[in-house]
C-alpha positions as protocol buffer text, in pm:
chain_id: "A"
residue {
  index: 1
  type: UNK
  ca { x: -4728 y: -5239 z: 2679 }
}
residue {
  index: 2
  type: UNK
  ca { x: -5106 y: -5245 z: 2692 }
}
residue {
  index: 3
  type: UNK
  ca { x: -5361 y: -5156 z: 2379 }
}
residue {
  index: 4
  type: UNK
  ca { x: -5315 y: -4845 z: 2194 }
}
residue {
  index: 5
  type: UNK
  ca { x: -5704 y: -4784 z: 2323 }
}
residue {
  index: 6
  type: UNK
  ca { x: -5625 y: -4853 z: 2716 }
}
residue {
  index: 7
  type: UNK
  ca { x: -5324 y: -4659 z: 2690 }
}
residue {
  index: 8
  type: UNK
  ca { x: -5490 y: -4375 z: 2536 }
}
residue {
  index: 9
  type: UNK
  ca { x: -5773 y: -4407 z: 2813 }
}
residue {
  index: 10
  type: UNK
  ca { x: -5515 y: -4429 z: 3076 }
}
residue {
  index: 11
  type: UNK
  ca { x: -5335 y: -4128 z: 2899 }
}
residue {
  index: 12
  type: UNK
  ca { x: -5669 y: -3922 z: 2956 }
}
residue {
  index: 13
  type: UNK
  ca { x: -5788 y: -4038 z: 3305 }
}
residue {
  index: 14
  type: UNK
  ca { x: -5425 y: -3951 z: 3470 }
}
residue {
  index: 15
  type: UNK
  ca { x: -5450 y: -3595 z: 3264 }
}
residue {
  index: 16
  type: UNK
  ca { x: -5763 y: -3542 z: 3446 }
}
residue {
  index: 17
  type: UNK
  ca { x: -5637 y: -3669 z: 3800 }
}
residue {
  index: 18
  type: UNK
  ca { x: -5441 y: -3581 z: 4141 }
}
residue {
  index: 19
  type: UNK
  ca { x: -5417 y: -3861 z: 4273 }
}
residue {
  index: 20
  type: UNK
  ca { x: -5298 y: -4243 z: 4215 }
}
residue {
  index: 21
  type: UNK
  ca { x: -5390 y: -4509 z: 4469 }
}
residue {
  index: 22
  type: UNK
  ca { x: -5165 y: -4825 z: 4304 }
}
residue {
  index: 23
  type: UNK
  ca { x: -5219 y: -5156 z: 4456 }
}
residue {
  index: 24
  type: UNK
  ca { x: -5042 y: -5463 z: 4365 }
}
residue {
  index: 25
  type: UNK
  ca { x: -5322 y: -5729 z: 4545 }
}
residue {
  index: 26
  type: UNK
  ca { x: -5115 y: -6022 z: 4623 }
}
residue {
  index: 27
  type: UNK
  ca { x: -4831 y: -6067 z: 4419 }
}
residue {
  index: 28
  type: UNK
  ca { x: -4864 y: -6492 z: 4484 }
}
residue {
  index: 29
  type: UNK
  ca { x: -5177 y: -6443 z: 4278 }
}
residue {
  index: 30
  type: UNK
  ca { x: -5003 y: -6278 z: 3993 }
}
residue {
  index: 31
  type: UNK
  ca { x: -4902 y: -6608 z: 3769 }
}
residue {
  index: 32
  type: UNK
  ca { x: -4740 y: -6476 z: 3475 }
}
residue {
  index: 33
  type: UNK
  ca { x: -4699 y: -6141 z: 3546 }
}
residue {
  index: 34
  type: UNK
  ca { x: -4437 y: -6239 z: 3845 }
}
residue {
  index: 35
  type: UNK
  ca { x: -4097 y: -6191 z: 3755 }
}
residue {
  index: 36
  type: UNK
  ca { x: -3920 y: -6570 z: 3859 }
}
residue {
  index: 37
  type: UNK
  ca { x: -3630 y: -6358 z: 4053 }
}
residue {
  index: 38
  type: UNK
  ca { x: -3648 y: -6001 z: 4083 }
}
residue {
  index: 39
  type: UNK
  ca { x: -3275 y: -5920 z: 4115 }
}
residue {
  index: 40
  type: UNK
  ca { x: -3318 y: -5643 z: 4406 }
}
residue {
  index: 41
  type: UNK
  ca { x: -3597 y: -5514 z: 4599 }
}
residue {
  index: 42
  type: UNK
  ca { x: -3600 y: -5205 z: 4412 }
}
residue {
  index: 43
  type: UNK
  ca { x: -3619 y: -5411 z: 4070 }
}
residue {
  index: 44
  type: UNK
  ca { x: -3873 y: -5555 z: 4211 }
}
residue {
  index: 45
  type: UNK
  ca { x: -4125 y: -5256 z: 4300 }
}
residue {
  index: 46
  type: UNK
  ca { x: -4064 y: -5103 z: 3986 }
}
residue {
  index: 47
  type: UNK
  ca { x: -4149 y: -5418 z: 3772 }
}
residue {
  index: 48
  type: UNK
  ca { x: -4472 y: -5455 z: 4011 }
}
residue {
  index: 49
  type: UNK
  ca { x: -4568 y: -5041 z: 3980 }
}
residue {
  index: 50
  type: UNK
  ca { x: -4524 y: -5119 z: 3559 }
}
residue {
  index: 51
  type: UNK
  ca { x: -4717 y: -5432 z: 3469 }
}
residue {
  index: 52
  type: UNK
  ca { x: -5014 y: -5323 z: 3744 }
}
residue {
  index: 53
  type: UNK
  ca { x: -5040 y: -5001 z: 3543 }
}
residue {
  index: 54
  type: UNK
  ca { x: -5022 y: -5214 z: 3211 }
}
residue {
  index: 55
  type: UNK
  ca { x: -5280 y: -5429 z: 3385 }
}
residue {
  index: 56
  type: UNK
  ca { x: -5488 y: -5148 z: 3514 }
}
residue {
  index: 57
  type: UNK
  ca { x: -5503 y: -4942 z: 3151 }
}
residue {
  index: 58
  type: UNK
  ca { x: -5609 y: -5309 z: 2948 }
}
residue {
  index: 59
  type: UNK
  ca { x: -5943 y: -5342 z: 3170 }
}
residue {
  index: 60
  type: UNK
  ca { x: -6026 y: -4915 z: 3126 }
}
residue {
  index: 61
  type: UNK
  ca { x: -6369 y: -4882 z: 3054 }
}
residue {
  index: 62
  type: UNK
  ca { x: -6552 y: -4620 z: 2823 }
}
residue {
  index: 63
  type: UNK
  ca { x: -6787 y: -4541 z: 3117 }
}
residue {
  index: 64
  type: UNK
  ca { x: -6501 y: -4464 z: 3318 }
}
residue {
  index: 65
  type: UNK
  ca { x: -6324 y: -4245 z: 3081 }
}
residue {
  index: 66
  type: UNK
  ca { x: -6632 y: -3999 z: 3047 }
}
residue {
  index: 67
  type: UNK
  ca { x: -6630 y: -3981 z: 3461 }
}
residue {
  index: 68
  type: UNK
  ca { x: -6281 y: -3883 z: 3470 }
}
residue {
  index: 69
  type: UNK
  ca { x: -6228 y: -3950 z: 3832 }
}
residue {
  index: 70
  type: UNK
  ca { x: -5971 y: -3697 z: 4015 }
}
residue {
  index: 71
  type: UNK
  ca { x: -5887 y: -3985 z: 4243 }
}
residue {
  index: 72
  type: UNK
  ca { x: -5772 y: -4281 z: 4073 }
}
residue {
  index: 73
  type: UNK
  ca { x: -5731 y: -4677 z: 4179 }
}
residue {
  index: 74
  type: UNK
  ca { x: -5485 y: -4821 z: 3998 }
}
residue {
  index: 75
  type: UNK
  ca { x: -5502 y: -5225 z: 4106 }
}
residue {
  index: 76
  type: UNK
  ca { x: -5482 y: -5571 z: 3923 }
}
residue {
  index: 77
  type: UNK
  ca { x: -5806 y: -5702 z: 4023 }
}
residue {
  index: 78
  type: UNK
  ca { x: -5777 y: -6063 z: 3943 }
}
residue {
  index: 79
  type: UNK
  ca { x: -5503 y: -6014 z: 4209 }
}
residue {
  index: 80
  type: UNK
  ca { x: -5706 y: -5822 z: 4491 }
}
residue {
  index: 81
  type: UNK
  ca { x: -5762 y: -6076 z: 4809 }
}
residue {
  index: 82
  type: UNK
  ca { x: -5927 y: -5960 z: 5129 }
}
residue {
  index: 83
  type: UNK
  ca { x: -5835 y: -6157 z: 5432 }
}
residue {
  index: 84
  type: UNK
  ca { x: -6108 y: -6429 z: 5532 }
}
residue {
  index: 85
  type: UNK
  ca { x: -6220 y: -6282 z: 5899 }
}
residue {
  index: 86
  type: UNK
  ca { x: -6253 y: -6637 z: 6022 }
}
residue {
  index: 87
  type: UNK
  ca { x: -5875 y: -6687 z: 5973 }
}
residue {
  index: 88
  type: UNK
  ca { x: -5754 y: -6375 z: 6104 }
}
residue {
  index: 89
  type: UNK
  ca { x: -5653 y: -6469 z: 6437 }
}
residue {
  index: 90
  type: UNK
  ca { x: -5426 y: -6768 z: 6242 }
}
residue {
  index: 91
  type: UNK
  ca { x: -5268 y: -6471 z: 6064 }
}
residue {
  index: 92
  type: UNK
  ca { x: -4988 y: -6198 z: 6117 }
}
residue {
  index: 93
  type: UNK
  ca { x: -5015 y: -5901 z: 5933 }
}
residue {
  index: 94
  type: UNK
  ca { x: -4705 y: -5679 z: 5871 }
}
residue {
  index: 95
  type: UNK
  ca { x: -4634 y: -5365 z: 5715 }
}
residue {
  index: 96
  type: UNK
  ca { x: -4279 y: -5156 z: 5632 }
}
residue {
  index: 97
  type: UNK
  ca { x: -4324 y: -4796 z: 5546 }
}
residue {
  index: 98
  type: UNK
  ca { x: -4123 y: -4598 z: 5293 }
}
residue {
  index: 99
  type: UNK
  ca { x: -4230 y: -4219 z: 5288 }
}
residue {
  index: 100
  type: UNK
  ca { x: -4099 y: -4018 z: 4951 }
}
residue {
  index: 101
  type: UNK
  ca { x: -4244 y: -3737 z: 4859 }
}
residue {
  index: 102
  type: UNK
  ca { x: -4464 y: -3609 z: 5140 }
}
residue {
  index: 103
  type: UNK
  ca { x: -4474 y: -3584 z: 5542 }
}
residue {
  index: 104
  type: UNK
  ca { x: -4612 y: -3750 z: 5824 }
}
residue {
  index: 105
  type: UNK
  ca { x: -4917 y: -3668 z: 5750 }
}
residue {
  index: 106
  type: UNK
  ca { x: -4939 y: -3955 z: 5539 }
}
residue {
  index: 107
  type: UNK
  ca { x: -4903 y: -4206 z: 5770 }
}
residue {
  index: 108
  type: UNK
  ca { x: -5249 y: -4216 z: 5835 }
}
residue {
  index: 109
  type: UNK
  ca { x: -5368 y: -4278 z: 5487 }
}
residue {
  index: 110
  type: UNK
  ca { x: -5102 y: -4546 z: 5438 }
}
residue {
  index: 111
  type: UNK
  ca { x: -5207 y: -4720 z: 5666 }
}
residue {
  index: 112
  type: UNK
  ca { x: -5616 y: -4726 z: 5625 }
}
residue {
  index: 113
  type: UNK
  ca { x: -5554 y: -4792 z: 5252 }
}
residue {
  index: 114
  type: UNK
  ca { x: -5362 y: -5119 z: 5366 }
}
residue {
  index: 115
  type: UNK
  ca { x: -5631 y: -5201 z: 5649 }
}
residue {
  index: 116
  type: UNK
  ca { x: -5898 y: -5149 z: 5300 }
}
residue {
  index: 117
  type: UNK
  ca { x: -5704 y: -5401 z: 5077 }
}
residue {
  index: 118
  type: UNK
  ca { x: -5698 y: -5629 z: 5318 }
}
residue {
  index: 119
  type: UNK
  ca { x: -6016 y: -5618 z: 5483 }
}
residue {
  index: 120
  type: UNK
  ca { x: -5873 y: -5634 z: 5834 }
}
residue {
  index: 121
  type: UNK
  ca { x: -5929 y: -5383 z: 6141 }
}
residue {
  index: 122
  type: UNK
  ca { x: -5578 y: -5316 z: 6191 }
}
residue {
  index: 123
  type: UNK
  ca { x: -5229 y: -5430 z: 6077 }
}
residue {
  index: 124
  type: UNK
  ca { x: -5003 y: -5604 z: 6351 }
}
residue {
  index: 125
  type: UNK
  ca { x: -4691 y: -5448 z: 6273 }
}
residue {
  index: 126
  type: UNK
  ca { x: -4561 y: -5128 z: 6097 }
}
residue {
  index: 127
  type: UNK
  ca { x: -4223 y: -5063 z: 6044 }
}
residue {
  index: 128
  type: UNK
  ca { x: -4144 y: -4729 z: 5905 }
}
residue {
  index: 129
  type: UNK
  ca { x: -3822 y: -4685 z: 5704 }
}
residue {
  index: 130
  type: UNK
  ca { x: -3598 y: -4362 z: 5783 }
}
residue {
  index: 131
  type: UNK
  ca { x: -3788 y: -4056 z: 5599 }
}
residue {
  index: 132
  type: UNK
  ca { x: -3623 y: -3868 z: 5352 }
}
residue {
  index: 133
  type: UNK
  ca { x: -3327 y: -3612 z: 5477 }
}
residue {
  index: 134
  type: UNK
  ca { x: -3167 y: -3359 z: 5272 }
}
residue {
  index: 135
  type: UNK
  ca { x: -2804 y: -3491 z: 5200 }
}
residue {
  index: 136
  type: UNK
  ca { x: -2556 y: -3366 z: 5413 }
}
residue {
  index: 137
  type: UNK
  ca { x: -2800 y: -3382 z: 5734 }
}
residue {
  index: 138
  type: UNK
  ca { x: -2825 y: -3655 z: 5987 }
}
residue {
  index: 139
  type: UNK
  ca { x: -3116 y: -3833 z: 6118 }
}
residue {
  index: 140
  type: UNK
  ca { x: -3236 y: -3688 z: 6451 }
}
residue {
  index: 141
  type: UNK
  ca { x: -3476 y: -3778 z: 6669 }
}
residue {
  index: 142
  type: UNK
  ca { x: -3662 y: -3419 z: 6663 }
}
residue {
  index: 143
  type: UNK
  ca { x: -3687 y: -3507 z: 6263 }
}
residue {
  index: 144
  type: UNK
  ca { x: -3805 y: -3873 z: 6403 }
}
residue {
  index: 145
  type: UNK
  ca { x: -4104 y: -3732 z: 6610 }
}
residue {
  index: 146
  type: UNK
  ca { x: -4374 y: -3632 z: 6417 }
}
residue {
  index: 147
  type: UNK
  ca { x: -4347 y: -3959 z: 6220 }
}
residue {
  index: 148
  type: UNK
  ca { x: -4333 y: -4154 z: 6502 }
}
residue {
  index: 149
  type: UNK
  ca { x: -4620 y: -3957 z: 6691 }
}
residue {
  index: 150
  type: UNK
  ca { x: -4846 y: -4022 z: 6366 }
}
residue {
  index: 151
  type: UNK
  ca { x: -4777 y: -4382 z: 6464 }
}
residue {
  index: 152
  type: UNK
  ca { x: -4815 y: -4366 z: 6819 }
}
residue {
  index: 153
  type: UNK
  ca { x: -5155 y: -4232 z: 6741 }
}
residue {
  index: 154
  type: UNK
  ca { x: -5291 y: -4532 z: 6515 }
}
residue {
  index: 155
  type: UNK
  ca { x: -5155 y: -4754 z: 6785 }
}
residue {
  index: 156
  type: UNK
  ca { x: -5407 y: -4568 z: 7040 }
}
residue {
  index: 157
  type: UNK
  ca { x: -5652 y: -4573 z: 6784 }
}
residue {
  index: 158
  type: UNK
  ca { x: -5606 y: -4984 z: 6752 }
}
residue {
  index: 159
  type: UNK
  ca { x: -5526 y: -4973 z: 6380 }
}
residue {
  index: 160
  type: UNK
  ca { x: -5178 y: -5097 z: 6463 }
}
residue {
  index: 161
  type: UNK
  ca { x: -5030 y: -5356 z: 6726 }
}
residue {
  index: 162
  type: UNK
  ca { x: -4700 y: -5270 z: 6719 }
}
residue {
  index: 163
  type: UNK
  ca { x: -4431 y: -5048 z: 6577 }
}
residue {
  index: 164
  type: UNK
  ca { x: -4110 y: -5040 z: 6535 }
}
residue {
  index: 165
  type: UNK
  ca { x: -3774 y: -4873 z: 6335 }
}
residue {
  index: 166
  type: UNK
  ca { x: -3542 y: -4937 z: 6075 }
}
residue {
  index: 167
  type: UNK
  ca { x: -3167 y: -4875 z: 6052 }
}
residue {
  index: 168
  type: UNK
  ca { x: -3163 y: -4699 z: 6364 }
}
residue {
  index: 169
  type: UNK
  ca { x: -2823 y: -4720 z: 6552 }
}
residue {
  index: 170
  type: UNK
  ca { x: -2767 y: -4763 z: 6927 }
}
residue {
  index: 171
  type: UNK
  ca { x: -2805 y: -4415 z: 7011 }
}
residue {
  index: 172
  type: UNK
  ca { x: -3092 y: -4293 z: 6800 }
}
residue {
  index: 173
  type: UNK
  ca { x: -3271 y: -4613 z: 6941 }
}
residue {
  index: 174
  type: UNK
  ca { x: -3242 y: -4537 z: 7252 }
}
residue {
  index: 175
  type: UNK
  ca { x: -3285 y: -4169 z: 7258 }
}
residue {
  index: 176
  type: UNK
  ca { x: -3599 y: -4285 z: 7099 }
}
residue {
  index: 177
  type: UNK
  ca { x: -3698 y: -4498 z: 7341 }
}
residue {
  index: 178
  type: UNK
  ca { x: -3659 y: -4279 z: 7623 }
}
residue {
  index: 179
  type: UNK
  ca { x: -3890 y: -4027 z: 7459 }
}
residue {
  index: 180
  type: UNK
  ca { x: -4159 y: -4242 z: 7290 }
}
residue {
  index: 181
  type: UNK
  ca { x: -4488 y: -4303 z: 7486 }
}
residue {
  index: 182
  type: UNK
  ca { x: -4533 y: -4612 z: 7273 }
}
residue {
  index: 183
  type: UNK
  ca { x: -4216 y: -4777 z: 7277 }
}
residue {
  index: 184
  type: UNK
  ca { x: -4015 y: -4934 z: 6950 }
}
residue {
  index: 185
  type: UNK
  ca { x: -4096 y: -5317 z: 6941 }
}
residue {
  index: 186
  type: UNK
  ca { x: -3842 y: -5380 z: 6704 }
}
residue {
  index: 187
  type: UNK
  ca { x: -3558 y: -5221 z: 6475 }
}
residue {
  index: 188
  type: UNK
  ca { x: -3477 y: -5363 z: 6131 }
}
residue {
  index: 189
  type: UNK
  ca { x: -3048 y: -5360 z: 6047 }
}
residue {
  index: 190
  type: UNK
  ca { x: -2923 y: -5350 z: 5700 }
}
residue {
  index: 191
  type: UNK
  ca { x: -2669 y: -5624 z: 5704 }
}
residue {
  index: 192
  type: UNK
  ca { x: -2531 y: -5489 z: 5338 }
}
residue {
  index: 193
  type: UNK
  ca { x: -2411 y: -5204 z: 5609 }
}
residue {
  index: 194
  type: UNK
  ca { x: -2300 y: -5431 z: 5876 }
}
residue {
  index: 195
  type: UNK
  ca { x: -2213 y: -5816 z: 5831 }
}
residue {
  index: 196
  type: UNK
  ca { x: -2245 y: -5828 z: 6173 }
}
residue {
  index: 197
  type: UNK
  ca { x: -2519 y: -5711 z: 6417 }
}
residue {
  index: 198
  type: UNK
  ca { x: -2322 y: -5407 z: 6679 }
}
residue {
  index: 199
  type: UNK
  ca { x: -2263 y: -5502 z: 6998 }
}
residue {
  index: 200
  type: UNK
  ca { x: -2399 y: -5185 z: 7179 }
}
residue {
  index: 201
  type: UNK
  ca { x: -2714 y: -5245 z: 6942 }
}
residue {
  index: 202
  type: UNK
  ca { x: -2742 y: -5590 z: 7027 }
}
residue {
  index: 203
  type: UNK
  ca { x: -2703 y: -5509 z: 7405 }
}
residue {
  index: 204
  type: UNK
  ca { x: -2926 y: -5256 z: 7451 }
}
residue {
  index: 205
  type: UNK
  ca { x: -3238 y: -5457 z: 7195 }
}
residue {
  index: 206
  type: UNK
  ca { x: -3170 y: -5715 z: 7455 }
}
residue {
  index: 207
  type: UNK
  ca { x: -3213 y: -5541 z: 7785 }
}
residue {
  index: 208
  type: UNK
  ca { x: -3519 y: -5338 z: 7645 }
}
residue {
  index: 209
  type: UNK
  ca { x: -3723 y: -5617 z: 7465 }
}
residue {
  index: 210
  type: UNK
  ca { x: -3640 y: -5470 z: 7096 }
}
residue {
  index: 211
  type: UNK
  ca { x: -3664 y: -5710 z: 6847 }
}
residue {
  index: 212
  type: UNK
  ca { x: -3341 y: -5714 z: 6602 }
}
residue {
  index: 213
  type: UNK
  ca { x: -3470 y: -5769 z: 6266 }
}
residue {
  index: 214
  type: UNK
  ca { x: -3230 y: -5773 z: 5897 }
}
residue {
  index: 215
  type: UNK
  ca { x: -3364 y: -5632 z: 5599 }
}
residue {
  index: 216
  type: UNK
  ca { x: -3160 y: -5547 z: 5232 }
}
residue {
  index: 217
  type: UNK
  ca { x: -3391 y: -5265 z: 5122 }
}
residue {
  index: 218
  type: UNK
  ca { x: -3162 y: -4974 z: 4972 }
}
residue {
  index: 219
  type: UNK
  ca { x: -3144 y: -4604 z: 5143 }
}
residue {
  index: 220
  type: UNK
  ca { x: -3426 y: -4526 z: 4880 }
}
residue {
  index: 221
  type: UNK
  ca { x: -3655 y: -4800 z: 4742 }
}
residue {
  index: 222
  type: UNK
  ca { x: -3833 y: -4566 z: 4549 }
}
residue {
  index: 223
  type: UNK
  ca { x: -3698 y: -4235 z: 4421 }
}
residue {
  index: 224
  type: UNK
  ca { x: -3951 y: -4009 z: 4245 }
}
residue {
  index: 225
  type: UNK
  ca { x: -3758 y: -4067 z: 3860 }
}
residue {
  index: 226
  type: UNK
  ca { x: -3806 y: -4451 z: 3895 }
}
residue {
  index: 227
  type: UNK
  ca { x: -4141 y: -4397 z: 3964 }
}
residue {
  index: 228
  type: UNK
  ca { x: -4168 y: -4130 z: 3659 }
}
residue {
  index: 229
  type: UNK
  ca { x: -3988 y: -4406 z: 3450 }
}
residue {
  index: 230
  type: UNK
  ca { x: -4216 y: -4701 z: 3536 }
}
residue {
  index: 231
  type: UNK
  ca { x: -4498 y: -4448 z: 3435 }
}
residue {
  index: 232
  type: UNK
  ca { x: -4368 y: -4319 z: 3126 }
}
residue {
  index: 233
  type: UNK
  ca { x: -4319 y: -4698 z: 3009 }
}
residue {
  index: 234
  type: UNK
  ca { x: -4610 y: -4815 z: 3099 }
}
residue {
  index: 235
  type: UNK
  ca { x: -4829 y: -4512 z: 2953 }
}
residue {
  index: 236
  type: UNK
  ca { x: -4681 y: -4322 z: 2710 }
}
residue {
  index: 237
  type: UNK
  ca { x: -4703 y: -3964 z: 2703 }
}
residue {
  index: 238
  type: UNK
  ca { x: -4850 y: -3963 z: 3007 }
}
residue {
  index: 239
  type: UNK
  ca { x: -4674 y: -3637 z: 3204 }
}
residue {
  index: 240
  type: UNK
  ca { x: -4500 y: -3884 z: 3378 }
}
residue {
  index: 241
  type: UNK
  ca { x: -4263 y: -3612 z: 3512 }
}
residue {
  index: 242
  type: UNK
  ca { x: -4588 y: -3457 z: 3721 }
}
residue {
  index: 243
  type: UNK
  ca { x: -4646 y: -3700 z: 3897 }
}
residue {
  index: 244
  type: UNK
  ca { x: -4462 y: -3727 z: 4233 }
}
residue {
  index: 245
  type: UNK
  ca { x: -4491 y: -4043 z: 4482 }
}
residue {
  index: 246
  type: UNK
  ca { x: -4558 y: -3955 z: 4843 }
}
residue {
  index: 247
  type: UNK
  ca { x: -4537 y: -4301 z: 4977 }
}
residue {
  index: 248
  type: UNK
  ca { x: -4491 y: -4691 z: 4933 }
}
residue {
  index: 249
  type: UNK
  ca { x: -4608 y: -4968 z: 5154 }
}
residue {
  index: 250
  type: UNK
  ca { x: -4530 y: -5340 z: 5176 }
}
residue {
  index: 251
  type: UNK
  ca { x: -4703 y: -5567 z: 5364 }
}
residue {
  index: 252
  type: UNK
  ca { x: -4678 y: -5913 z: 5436 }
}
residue {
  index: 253
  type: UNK
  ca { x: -4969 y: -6196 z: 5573 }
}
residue {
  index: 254
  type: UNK
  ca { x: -4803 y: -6462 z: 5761 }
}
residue {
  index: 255
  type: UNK
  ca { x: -4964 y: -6812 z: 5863 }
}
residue {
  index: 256
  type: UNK
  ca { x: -4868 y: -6748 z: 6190 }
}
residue {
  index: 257
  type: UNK
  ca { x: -4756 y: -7138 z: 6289 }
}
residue {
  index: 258
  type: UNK
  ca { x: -4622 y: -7258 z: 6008 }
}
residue {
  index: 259
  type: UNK
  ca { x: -4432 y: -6954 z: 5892 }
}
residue {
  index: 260
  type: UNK
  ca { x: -4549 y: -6932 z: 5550 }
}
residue {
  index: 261
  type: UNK
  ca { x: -4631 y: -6630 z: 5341 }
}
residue {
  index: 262
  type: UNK
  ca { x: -5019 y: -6622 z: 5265 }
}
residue {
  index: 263
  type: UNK
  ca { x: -5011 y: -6294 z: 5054 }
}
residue {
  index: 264
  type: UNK
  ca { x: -4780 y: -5972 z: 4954 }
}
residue {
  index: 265
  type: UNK
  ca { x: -4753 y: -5667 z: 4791 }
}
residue {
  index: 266
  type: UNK
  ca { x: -4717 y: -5326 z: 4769 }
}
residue {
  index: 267
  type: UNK
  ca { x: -4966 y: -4996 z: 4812 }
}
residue {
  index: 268
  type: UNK
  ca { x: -4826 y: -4688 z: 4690 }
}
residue {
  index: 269
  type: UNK
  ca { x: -4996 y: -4336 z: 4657 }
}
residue {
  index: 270
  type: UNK
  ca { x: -4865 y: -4060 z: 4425 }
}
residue {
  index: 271
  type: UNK
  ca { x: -4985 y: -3713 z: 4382 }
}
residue {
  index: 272
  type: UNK
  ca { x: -4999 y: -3515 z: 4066 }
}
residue {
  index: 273
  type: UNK
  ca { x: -4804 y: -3133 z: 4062 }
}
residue {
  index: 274
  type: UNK
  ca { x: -5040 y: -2923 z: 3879 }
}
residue {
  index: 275
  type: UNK
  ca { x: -4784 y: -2654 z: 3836 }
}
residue {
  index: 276
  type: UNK
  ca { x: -4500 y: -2859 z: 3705 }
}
């Protein structure tokens, strides 16, 4: 829990705001803040989105609190590491997508916020997980379009290398494929789902160049009442329950030939509903 003075600062500056830009910074830097083991990934974002707000309200300022900022940036800045531009070409820079409480349209911001953080030109991978359906509906590729046209676009637009899926099956890939003027350069499989990677999958990644990637991220990494949670512990009486997260990113810096994880963490952006 921070000070009773930070949180009450905090407490003010998100009463005044619509929007939180949280950033993580590299979670190798975070010493003891970093849980040992986080038992899941979803223990694991929440723990990061609560001790970076815990972080964030200890270092408030009085000079900030009179500003009252409608856009806030929520980081832990001993944590914050831009890439060194002389050792980007050494480095691979990855990115999976989770999109909660908003559209396609946010794909864009998602990704320039990582390309910020990092202080790189563009990010060599994005993965997007599947966005949100309403239970009961199935995953089409008309529901896949505009998400993956937002992408298609930032790949035009050289902020991204390559892009690819997640927990797409054989026919969804390739219907996919088929349509998509920049074509899927990989596709990440839940193995919690299937022990095994399918055959037709496997087959068809093969003869098209697709990269068959696992992951173990749940369906939902982040669901708007962990978020609301994580806030509501971290800063009490906050109004946790108007604030709604649109979308989460991870991202990963390889050292490209030694395999080795340089830096991680997660960017998240959350919006607050006035009329809640």
């Amino acid at each position: 829990m921070g000070t009773d003075g930070g949180s009450a600062s905090a407490r003010l500056l998100l009463e005044q705001a619509t929007t939180l830009n949280l950033q993580t910074g590299n979670l190798l830097n975070w010493g003891r803040l970093r849980k040992k083991c986080p038992a899941s990934p979803a223990e694991e974002i929440r723990d990061c989105i609560q001790k970076t707000l815990n972080e964030w309200s200890l270092k408030i300022s009085p000079d900030l609190n009179q500003e009252k900022p409608e856009v806030l940036e929520c980081t832990v800045a001993q944590a914050m590491e831009k890439i060194n531009p002389e050792e980007r070409e050494e480095l691979k820079v990855s990115a999976k997508l989770f999109i909660v409480g908003s559209n396609s349209s946010s794909i864009r911001d998602a990704v320039n916020m990582a390309c910020s953080a990092l202080g790189v030109a563009q990010l060599d991978s994005v993965i997007i997980a599947p966005p949100p359906i309403e239970d009961g509906i199935n995953l089409s590729l008309e529901y896949l379009q505009p998400y993956w046209q937002e992408l298609e676009n930032l790949v035009q637009n050289e902020k991204i290398v390559a892009i690819g899926t997640s927990d797409l099956d054989k026919t969804l890939l390739e219907q996919l494929y088929v349509w998509a003027q920049v074509k899927p350069s990989s596709n990440q499989v839940n193995l919690a789902s299937c022990c095994v990677m399918p055959p037709d999958l496997t087959a068809f990644a093969k003869e098209f160049d697709i990269q068959l990637l696992t992951h173990n991220d749940p369906k939902e990494l982040l669901c708007e009442a962990s978020f609301q949670e994580a806030l509501q512990e971290s800063i009490q009486n906050s109004q946790a329950h108007e604030w709604t997260p649109l979308w989460l990113l991870r991202y990963s810096v390889i050292v490209k030939s030694r395999g080795i994880i340089k830096s991680k963490g997660y960017i998240l952006q959350a919006k607050r509903n006035l009329s809640s």
